[in-house]
mmCIF file of N, CA and C in Angstrom:
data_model
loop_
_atom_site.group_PDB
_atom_site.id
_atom_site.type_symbol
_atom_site.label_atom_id
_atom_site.label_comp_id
_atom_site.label_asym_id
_atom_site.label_seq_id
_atom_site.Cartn_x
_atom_site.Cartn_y
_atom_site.Cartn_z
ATOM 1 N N UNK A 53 44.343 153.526 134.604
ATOM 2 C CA UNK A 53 44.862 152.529 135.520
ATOM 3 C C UNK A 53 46.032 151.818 134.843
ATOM 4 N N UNK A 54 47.591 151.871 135.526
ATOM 5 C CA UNK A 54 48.230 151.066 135.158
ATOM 6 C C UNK A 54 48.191 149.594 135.156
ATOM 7 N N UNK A 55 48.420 148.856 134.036
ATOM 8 C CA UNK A 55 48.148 147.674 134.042
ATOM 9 C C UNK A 55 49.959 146.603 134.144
ATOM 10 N N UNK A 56 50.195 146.063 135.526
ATOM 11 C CA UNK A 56 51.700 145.611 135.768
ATOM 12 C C UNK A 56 51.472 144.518 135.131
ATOM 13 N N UNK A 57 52.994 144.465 134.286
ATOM 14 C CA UNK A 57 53.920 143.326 133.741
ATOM 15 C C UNK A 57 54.191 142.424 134.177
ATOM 16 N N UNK A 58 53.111 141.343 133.948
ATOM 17 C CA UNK A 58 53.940 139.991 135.070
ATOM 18 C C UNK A 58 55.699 139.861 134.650
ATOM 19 N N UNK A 59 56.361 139.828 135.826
ATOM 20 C CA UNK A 59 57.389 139.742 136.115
ATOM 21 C C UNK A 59 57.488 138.178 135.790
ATOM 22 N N UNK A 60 58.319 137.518 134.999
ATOM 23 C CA UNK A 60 58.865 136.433 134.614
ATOM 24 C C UNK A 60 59.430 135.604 135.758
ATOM 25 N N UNK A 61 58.605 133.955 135.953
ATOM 26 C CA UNK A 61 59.610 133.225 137.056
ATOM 27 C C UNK A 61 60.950 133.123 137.067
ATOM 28 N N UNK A 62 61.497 132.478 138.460
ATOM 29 C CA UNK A 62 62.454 132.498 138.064
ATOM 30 C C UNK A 62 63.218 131.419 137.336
ATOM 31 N N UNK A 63 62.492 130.216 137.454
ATOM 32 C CA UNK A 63 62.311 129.053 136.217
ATOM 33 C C UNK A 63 62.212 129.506 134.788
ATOM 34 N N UNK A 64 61.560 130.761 134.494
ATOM 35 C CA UNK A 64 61.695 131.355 133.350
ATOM 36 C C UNK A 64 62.480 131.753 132.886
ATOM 37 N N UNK A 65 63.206 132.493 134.105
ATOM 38 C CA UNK A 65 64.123 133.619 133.473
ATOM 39 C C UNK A 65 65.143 132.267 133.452
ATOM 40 N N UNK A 66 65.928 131.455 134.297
ATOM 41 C CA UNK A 66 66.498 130.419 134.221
ATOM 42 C C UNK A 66 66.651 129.618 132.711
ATOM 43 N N UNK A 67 65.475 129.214 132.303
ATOM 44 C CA UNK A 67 65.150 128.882 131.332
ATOM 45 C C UNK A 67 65.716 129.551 129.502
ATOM 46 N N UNK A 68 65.008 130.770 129.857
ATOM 47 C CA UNK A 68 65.584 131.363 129.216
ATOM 48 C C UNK A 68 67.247 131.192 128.759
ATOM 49 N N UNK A 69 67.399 131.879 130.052
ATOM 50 C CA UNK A 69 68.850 131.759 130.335
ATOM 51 C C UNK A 69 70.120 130.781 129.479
ATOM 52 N N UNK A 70 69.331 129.797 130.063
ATOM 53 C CA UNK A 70 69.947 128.178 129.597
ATOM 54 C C UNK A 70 69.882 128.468 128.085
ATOM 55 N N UNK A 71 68.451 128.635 127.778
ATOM 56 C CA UNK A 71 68.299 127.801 126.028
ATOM 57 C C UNK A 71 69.232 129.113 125.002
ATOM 58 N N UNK A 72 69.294 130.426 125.531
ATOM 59 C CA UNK A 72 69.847 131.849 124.577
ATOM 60 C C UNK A 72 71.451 131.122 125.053
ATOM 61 N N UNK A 73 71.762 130.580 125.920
ATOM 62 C CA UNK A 73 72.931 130.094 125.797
ATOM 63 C C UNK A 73 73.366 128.812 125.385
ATOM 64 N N UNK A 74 72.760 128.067 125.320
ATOM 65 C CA UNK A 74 73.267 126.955 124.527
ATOM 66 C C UNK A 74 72.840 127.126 123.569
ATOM 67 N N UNK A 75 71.993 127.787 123.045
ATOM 68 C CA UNK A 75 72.306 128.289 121.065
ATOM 69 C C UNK A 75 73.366 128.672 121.299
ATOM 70 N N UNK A 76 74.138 129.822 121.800
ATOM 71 C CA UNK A 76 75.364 130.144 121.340
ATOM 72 C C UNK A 76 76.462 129.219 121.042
ATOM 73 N N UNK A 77 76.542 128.497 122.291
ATOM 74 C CA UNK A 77 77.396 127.428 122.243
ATOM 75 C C UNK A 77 77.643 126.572 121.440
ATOM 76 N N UNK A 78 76.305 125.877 121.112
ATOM 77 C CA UNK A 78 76.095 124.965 120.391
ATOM 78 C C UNK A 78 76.398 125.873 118.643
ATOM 79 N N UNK A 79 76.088 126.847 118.428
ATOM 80 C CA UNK A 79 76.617 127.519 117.447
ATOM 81 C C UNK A 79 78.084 127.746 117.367
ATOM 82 N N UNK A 80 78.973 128.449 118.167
ATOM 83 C CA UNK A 80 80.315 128.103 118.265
ATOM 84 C C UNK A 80 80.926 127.272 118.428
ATOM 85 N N UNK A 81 80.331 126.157 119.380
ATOM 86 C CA UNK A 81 81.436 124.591 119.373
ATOM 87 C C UNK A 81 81.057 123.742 118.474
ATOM 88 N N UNK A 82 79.655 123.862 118.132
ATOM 89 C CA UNK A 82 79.000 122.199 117.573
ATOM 90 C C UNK A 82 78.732 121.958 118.727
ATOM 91 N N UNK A 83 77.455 120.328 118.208
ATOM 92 C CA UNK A 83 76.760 119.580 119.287
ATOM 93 C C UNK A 83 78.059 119.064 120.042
ATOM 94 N N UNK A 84 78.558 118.159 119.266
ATOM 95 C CA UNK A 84 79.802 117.785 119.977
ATOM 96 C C UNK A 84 80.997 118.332 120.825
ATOM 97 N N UNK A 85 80.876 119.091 120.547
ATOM 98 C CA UNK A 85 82.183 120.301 121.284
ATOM 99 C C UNK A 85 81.575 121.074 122.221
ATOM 100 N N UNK A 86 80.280 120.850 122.316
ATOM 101 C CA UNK A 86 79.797 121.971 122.865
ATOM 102 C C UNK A 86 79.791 121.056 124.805
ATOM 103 N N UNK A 87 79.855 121.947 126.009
ATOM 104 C CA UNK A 87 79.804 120.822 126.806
ATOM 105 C C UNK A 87 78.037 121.579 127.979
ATOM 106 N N UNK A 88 77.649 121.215 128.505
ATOM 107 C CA UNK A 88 76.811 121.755 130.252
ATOM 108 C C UNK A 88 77.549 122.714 130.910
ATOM 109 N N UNK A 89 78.789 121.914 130.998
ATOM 110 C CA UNK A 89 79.674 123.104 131.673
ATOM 111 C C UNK A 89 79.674 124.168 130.712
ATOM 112 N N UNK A 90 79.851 124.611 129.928
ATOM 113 C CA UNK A 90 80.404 126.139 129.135
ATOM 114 C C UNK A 90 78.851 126.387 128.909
ATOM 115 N N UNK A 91 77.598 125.833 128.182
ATOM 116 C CA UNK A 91 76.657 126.225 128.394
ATOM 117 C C UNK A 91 76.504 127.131 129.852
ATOM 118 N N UNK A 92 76.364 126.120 131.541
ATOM 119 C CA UNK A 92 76.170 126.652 132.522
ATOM 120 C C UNK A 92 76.925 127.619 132.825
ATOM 121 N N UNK A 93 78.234 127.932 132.330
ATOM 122 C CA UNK A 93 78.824 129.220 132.563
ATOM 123 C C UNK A 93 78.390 130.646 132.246
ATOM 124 N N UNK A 94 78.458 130.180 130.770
ATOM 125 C CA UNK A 94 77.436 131.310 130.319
ATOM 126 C C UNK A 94 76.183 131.733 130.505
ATOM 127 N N UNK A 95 75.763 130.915 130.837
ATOM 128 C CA UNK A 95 74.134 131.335 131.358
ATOM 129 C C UNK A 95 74.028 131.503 132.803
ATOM 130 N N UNK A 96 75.347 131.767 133.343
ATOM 131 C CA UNK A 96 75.329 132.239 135.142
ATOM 132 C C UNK A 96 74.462 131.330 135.896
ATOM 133 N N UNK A 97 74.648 129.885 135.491
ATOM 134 C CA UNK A 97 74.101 129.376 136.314
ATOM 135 C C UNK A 97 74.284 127.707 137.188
ATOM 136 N N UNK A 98 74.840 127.548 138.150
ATOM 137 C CA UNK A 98 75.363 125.981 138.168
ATOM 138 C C UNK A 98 74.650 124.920 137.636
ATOM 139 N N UNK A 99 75.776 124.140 137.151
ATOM 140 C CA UNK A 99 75.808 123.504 135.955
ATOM 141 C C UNK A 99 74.399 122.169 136.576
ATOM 142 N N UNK A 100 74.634 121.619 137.565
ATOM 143 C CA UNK A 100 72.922 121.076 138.048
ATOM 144 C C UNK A 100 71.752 121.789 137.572
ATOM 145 N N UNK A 101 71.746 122.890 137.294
ATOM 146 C CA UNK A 101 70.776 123.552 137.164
ATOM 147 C C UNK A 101 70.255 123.438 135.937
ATOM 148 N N UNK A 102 71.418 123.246 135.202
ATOM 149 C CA UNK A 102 70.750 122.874 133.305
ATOM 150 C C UNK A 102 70.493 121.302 133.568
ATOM 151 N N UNK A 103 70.866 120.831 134.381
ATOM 152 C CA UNK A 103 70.199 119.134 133.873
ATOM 153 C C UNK A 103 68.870 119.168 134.597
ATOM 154 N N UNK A 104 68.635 120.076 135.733
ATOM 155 C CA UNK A 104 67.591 120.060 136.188
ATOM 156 C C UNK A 104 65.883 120.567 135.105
ATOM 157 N N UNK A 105 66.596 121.499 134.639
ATOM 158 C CA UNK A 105 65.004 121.665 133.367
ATOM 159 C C UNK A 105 65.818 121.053 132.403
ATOM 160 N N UNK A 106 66.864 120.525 131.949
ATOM 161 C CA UNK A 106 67.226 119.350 130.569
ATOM 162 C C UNK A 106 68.187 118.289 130.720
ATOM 163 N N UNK A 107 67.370 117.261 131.064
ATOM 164 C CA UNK A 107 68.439 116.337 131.356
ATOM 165 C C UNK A 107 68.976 115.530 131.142
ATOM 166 N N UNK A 108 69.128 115.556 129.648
ATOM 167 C CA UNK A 108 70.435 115.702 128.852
ATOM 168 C C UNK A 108 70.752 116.818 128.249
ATOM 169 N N UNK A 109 71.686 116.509 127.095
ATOM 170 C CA UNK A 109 72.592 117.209 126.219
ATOM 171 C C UNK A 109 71.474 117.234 124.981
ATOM 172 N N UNK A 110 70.988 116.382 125.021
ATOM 173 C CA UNK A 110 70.360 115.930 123.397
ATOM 174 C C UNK A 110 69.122 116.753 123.634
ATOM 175 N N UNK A 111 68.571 116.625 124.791
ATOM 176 C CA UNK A 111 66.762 117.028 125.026
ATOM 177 C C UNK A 111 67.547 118.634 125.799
ATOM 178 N N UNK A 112 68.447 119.253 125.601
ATOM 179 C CA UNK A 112 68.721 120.943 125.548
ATOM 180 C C UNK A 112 68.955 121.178 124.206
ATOM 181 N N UNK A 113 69.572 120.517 123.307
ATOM 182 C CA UNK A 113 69.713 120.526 121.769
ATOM 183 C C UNK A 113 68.617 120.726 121.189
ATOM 184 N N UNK A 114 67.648 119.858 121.347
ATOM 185 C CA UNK A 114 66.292 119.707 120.601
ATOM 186 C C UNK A 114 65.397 120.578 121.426
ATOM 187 N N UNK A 115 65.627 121.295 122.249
ATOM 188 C CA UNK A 115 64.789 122.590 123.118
ATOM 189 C C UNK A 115 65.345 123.463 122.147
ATOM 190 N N UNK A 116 66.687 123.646 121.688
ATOM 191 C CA UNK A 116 67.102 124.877 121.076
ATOM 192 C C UNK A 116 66.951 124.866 120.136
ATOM 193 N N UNK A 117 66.324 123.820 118.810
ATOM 194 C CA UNK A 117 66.551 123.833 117.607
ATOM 195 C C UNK A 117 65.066 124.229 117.344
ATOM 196 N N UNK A 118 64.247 123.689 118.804
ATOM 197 C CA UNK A 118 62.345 124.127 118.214
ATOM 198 C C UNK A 118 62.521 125.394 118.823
ATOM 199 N N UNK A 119 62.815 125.877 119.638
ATOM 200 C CA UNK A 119 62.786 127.667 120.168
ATOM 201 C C UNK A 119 63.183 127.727 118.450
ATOM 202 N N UNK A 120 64.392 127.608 117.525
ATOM 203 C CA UNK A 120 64.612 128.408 116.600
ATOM 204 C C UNK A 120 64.149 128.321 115.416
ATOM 205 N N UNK A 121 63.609 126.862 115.605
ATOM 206 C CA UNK A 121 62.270 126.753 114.297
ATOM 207 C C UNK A 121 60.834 127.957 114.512
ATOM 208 N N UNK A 122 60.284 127.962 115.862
ATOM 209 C CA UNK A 122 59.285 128.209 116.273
ATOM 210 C C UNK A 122 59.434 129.926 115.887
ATOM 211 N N UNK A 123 60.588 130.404 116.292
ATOM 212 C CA UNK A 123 60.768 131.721 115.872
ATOM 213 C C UNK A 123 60.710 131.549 113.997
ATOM 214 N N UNK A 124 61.112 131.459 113.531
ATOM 215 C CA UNK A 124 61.561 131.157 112.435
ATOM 216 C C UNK A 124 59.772 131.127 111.633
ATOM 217 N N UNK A 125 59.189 130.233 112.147
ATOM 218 C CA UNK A 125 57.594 130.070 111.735
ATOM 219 C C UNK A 125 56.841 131.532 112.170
ATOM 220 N N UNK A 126 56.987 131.848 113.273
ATOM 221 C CA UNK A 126 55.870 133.094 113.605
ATOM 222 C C UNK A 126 56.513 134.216 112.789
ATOM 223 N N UNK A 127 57.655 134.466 112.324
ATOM 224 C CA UNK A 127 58.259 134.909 111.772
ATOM 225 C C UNK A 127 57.532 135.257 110.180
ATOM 226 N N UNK A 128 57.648 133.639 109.440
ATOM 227 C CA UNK A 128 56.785 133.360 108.435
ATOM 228 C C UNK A 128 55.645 134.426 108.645
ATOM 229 N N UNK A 129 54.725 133.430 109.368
ATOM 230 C CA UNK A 129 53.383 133.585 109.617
ATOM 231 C C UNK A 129 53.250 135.412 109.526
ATOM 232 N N UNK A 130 54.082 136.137 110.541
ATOM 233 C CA UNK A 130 53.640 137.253 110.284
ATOM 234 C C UNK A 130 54.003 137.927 108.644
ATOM 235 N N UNK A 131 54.557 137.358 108.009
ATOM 236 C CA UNK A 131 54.896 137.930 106.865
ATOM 237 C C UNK A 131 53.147 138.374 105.887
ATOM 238 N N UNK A 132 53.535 139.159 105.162
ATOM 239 C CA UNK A 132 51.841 139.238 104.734
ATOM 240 C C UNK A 132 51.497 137.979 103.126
ATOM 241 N N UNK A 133 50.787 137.830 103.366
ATOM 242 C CA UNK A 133 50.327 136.458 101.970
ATOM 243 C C UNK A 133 51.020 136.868 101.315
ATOM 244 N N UNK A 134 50.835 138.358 100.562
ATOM 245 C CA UNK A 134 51.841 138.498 99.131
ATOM 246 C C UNK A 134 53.093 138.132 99.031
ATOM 247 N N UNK A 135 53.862 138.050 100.259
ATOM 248 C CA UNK A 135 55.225 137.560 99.908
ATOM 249 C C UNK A 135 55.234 135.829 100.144
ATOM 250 N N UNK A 136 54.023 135.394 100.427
ATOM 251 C CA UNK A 136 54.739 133.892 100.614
ATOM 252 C C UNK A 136 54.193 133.207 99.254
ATOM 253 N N UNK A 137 55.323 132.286 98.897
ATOM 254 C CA UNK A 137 54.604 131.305 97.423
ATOM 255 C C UNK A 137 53.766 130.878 97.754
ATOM 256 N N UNK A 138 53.004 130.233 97.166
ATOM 257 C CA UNK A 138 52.004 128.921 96.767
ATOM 258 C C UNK A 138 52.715 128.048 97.390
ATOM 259 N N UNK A 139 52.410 127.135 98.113
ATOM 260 C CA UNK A 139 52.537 125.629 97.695
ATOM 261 C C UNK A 139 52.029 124.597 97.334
ATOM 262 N N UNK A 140 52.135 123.777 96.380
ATOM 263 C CA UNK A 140 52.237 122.908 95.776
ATOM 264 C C UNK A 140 51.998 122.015 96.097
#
């Protein structure tokens, strides 16, 4: 029996959308340089639409910096014990 792939909302995929693009942004312009508008461009999506799941600049910043901590940790985590130090 095939077992189907929940298909991702579209708040998800949206979501998505938004945060893989304002890392970029925010990686090429800086916080400061960086604007909603060029975020919402790139992420194909009108620019209401990013204040609607972040509404600000600061609380899409701090969405993108824990998405890249959070990767960053499971990351860790999967590593096997032998390679991680002690700590102290």
């Amino acid at each position: 029996m095939d077992k189907q792939i929940a298909k991702p909302s579209i708040r998800e995929e949206n979501e998505r959308a938004i945060l893989a693009s304002a890392e970029a942004v925010f990686a090429e312009q800086g916080f400061g340089g960086a604007t909603i508008a060029a975020i919402a461009a790139r992420a194909g999506v009108p620019k209401p639409n990013v204040y609607y799941y972040f509404p600000t600049k600061e609380r899409l910043y701090r969405a993108v910096v824990e998405r890249v901590l959070n990767e960053w940790l499971e990351a860790l985590l999967r590593s096997t014990p032998a390679t991680i130090p002690p700590m102290r």
